[in-house]
Tab-separated table of N, CA, C and O in Angstrom:
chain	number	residue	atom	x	y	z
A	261	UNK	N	18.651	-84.905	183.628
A	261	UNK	CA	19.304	-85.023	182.349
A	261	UNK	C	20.823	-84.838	182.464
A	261	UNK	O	21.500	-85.540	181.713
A	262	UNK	N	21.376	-84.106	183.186
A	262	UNK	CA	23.057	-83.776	183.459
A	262	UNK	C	23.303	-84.742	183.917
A	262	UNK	O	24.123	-85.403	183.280
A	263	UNK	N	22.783	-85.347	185.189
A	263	UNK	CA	23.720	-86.387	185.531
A	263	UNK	C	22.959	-87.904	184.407
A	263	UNK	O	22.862	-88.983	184.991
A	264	UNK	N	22.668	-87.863	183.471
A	264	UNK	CA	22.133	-89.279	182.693
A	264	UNK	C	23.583	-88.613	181.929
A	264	UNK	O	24.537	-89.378	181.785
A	265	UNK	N	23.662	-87.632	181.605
A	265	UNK	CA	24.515	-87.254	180.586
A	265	UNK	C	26.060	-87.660	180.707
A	265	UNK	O	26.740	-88.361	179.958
A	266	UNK	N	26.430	-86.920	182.022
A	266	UNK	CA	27.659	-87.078	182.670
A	266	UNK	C	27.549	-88.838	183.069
A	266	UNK	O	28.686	-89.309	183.067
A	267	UNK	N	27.113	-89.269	183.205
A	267	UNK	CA	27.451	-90.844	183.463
A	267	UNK	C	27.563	-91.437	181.904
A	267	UNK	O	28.269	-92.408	181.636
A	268	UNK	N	27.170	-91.080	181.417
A	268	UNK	CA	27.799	-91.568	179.420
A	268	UNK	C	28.739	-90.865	179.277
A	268	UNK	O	29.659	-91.635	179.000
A	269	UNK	N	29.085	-89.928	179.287
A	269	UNK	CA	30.448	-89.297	178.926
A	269	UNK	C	31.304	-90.012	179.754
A	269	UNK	O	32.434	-90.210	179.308
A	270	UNK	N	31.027	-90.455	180.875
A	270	UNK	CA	32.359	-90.295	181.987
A	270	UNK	C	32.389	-92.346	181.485
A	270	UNK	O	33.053	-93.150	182.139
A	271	UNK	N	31.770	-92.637	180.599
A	271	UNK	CA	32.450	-94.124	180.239
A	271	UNK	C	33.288	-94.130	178.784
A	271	UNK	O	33.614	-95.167	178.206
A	272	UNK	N	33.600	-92.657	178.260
A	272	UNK	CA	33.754	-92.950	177.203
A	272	UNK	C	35.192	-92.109	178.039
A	272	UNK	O	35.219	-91.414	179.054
A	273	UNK	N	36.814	-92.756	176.635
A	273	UNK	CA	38.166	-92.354	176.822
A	273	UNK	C	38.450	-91.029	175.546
A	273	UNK	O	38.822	-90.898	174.380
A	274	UNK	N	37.977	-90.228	176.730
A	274	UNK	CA	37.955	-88.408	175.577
A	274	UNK	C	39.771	-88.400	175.605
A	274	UNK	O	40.343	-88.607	176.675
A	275	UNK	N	40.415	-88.189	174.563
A	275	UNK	CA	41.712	-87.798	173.998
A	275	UNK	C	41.898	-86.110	174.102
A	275	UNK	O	42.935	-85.501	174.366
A	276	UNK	N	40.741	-85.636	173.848
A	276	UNK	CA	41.752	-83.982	173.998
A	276	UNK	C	40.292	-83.160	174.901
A	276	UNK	O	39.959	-82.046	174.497
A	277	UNK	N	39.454	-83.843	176.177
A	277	UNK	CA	38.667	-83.099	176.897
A	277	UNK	C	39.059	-83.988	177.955
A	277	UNK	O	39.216	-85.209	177.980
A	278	UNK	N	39.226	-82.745	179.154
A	278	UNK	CA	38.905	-83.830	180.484
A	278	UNK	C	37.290	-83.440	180.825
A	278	UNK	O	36.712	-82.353	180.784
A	279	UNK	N	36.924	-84.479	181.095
A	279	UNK	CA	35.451	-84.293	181.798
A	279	UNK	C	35.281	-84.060	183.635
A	279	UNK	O	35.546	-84.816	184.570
A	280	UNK	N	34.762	-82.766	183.587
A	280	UNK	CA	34.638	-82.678	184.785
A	280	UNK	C	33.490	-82.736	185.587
A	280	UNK	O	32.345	-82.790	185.136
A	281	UNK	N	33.896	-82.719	187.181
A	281	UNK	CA	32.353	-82.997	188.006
A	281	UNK	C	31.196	-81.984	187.417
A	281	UNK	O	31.478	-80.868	186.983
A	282	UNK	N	29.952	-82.474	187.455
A	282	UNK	CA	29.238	-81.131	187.274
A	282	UNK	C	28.700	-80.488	188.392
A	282	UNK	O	28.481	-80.804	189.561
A	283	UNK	N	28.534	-79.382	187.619
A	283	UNK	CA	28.410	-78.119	189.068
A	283	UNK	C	27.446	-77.481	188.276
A	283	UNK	O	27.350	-77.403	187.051
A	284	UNK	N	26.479	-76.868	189.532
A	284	UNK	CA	25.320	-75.645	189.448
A	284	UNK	C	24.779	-76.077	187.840
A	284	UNK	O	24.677	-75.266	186.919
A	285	UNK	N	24.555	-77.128	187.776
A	285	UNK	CA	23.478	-78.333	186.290
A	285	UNK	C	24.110	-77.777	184.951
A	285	UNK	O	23.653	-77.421	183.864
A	286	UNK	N	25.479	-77.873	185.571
A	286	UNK	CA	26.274	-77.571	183.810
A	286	UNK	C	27.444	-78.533	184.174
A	286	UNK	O	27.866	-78.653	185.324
A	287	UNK	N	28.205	-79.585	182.492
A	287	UNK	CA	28.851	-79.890	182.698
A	287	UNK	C	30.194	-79.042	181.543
A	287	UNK	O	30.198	-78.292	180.567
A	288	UNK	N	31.137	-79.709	182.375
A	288	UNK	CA	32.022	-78.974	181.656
A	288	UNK	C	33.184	-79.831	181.267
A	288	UNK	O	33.612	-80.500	182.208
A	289	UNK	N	34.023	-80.043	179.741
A	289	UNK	CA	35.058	-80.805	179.650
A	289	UNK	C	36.247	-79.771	178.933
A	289	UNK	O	36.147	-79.077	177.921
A	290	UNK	N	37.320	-79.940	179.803
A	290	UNK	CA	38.081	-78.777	179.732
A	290	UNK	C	39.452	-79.220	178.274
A	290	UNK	O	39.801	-80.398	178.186
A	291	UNK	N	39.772	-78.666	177.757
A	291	UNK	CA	40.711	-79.033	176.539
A	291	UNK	C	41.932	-79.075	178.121
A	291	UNK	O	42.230	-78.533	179.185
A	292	UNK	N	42.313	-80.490	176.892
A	292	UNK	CA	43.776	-80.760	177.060
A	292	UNK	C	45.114	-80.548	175.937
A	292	UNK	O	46.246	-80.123	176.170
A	293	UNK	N	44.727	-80.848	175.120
A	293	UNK	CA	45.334	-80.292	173.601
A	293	UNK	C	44.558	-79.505	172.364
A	293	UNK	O	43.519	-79.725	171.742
A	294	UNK	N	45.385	-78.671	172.327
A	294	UNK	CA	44.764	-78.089	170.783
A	294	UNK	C	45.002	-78.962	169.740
A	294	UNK	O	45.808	-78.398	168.999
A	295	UNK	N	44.766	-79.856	169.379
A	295	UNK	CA	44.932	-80.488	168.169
A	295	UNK	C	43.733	-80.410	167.346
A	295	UNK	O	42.627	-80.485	167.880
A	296	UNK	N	43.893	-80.234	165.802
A	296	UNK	CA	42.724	-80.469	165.497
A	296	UNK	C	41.889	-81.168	165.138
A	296	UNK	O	40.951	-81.053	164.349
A	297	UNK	N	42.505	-82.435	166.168
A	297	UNK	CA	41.690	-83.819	166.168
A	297	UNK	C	40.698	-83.646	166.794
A	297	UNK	O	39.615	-84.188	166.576
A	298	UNK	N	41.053	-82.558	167.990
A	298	UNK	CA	39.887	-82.057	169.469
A	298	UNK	C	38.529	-81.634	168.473
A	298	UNK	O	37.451	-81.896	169.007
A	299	UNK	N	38.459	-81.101	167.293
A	299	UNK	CA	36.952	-80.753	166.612
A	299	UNK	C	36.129	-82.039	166.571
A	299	UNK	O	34.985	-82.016	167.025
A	300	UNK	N	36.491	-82.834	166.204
A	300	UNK	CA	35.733	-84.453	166.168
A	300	UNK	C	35.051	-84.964	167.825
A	300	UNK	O	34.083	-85.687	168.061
A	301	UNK	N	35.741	-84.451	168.518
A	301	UNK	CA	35.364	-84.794	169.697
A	301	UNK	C	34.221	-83.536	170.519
A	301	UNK	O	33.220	-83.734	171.206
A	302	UNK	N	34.887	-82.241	170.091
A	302	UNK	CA	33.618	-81.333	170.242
A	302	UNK	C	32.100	-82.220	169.440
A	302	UNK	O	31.188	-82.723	170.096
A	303	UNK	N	32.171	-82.213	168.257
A	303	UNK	CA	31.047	-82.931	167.342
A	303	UNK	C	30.384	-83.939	167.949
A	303	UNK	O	29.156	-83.854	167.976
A	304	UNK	N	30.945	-84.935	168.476
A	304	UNK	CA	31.017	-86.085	168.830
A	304	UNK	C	30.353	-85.519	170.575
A	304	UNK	O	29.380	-86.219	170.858
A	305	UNK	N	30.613	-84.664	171.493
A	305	UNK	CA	30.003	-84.378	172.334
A	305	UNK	C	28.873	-83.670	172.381
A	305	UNK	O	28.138	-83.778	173.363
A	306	UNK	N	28.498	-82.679	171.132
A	306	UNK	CA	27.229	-82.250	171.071
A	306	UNK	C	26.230	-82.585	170.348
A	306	UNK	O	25.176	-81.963	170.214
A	307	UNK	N	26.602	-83.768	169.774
A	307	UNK	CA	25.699	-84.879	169.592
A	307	UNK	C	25.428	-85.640	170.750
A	307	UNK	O	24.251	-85.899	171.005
A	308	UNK	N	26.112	-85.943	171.313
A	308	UNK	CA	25.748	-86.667	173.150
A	308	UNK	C	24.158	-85.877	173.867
A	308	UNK	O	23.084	-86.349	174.242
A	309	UNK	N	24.780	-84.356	173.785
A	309	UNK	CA	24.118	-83.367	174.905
A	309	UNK	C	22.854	-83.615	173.645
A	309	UNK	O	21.975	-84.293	174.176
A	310	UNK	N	22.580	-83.384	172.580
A	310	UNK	CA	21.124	-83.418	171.691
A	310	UNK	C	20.433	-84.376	172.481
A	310	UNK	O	19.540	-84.151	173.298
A	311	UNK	N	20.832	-85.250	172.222
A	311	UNK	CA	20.160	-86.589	172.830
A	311	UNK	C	19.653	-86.330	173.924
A	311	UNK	O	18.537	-86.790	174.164
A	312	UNK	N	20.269	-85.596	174.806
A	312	UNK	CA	19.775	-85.452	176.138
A	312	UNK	C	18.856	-83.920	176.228
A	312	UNK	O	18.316	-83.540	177.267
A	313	UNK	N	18.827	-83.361	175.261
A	313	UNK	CA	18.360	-81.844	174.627
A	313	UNK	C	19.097	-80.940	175.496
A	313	UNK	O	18.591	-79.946	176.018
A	314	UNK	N	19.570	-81.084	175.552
A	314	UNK	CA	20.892	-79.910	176.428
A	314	UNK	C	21.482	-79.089	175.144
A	314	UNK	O	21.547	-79.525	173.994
A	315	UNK	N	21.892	-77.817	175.597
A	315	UNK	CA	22.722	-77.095	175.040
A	315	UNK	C	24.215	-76.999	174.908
A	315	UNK	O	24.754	-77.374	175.949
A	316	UNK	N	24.934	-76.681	174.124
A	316	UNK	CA	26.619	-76.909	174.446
A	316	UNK	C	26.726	-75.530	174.121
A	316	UNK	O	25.829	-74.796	173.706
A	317	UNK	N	28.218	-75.180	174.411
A	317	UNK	CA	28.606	-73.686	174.740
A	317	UNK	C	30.106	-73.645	174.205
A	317	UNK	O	30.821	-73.051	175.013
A	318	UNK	N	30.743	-74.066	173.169
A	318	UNK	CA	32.290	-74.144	172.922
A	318	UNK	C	32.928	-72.634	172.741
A	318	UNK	O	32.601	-71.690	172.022
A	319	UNK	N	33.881	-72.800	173.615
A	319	UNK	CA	34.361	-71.253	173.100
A	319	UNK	C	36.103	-71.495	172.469
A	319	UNK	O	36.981	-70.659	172.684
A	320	UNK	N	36.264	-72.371	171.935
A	320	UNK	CA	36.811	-72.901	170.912
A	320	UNK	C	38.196	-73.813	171.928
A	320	UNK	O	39.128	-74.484	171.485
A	321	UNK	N	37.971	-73.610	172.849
A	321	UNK	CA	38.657	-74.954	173.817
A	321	UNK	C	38.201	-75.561	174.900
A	321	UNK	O	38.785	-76.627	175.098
A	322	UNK	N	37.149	-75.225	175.908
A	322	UNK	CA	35.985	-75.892	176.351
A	322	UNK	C	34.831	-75.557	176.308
A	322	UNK	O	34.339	-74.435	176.186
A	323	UNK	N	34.226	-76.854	176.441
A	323	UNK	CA	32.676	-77.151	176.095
A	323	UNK	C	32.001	-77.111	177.454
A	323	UNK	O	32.353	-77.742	178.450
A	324	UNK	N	30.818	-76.140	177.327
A	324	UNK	CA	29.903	-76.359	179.141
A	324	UNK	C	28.792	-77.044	178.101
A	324	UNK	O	28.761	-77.074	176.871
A	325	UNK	N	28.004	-77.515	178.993
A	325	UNK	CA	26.856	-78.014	178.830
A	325	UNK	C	26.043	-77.788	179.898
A	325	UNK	O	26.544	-77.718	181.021
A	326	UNK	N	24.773	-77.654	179.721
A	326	UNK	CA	23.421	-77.392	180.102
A	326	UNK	C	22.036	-77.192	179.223
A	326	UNK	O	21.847	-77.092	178.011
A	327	UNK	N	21.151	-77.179	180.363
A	327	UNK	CA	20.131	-76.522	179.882
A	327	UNK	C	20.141	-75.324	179.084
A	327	UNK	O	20.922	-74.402	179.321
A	328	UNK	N	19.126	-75.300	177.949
A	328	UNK	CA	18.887	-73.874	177.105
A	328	UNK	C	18.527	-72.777	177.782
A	328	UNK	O	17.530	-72.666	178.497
A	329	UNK	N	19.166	-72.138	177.604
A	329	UNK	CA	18.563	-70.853	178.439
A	329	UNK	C	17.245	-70.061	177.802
A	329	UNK	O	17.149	-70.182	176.581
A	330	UNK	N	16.400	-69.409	178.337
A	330	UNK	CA	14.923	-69.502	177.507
A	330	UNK	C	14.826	-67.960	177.824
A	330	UNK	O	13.850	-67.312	177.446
């Protein structure tokens, strides 16, 4: 599921996340600007990870993604 995930993200042109490699089955897209255009794009990415039933993790400037922790 991470890497189905990370290969859709990594075709789309994110404005205020860089998307990075994933590591240890979490991905991570790191803020580039605080704007608060960047909330639309948080939204817009954890709707991505649903789809894939992954969890997101924002701590109000980057987003990890993974599995739910149980």
């Amino acid at each position: 599921m991470i890497q189905e995930l990370y290969a859709k993200l990594s075709t789309i042109n994110w404005h205020y996340h860089a998307l990075q490699e994933p590591s240890a089955g979490t991905i991570v897209l790191k803020a580039i600007s605080m704007d608060p255009q960047g909330v639309l794009e948080v939204m817009r990415i954890r709707e991505l990870a649903e789809e894939f039933r992954l969890h997101t993790k924002w701590d109000g400037q980057d987003i990890q993604i993974g599995r739910k922790e149980e």
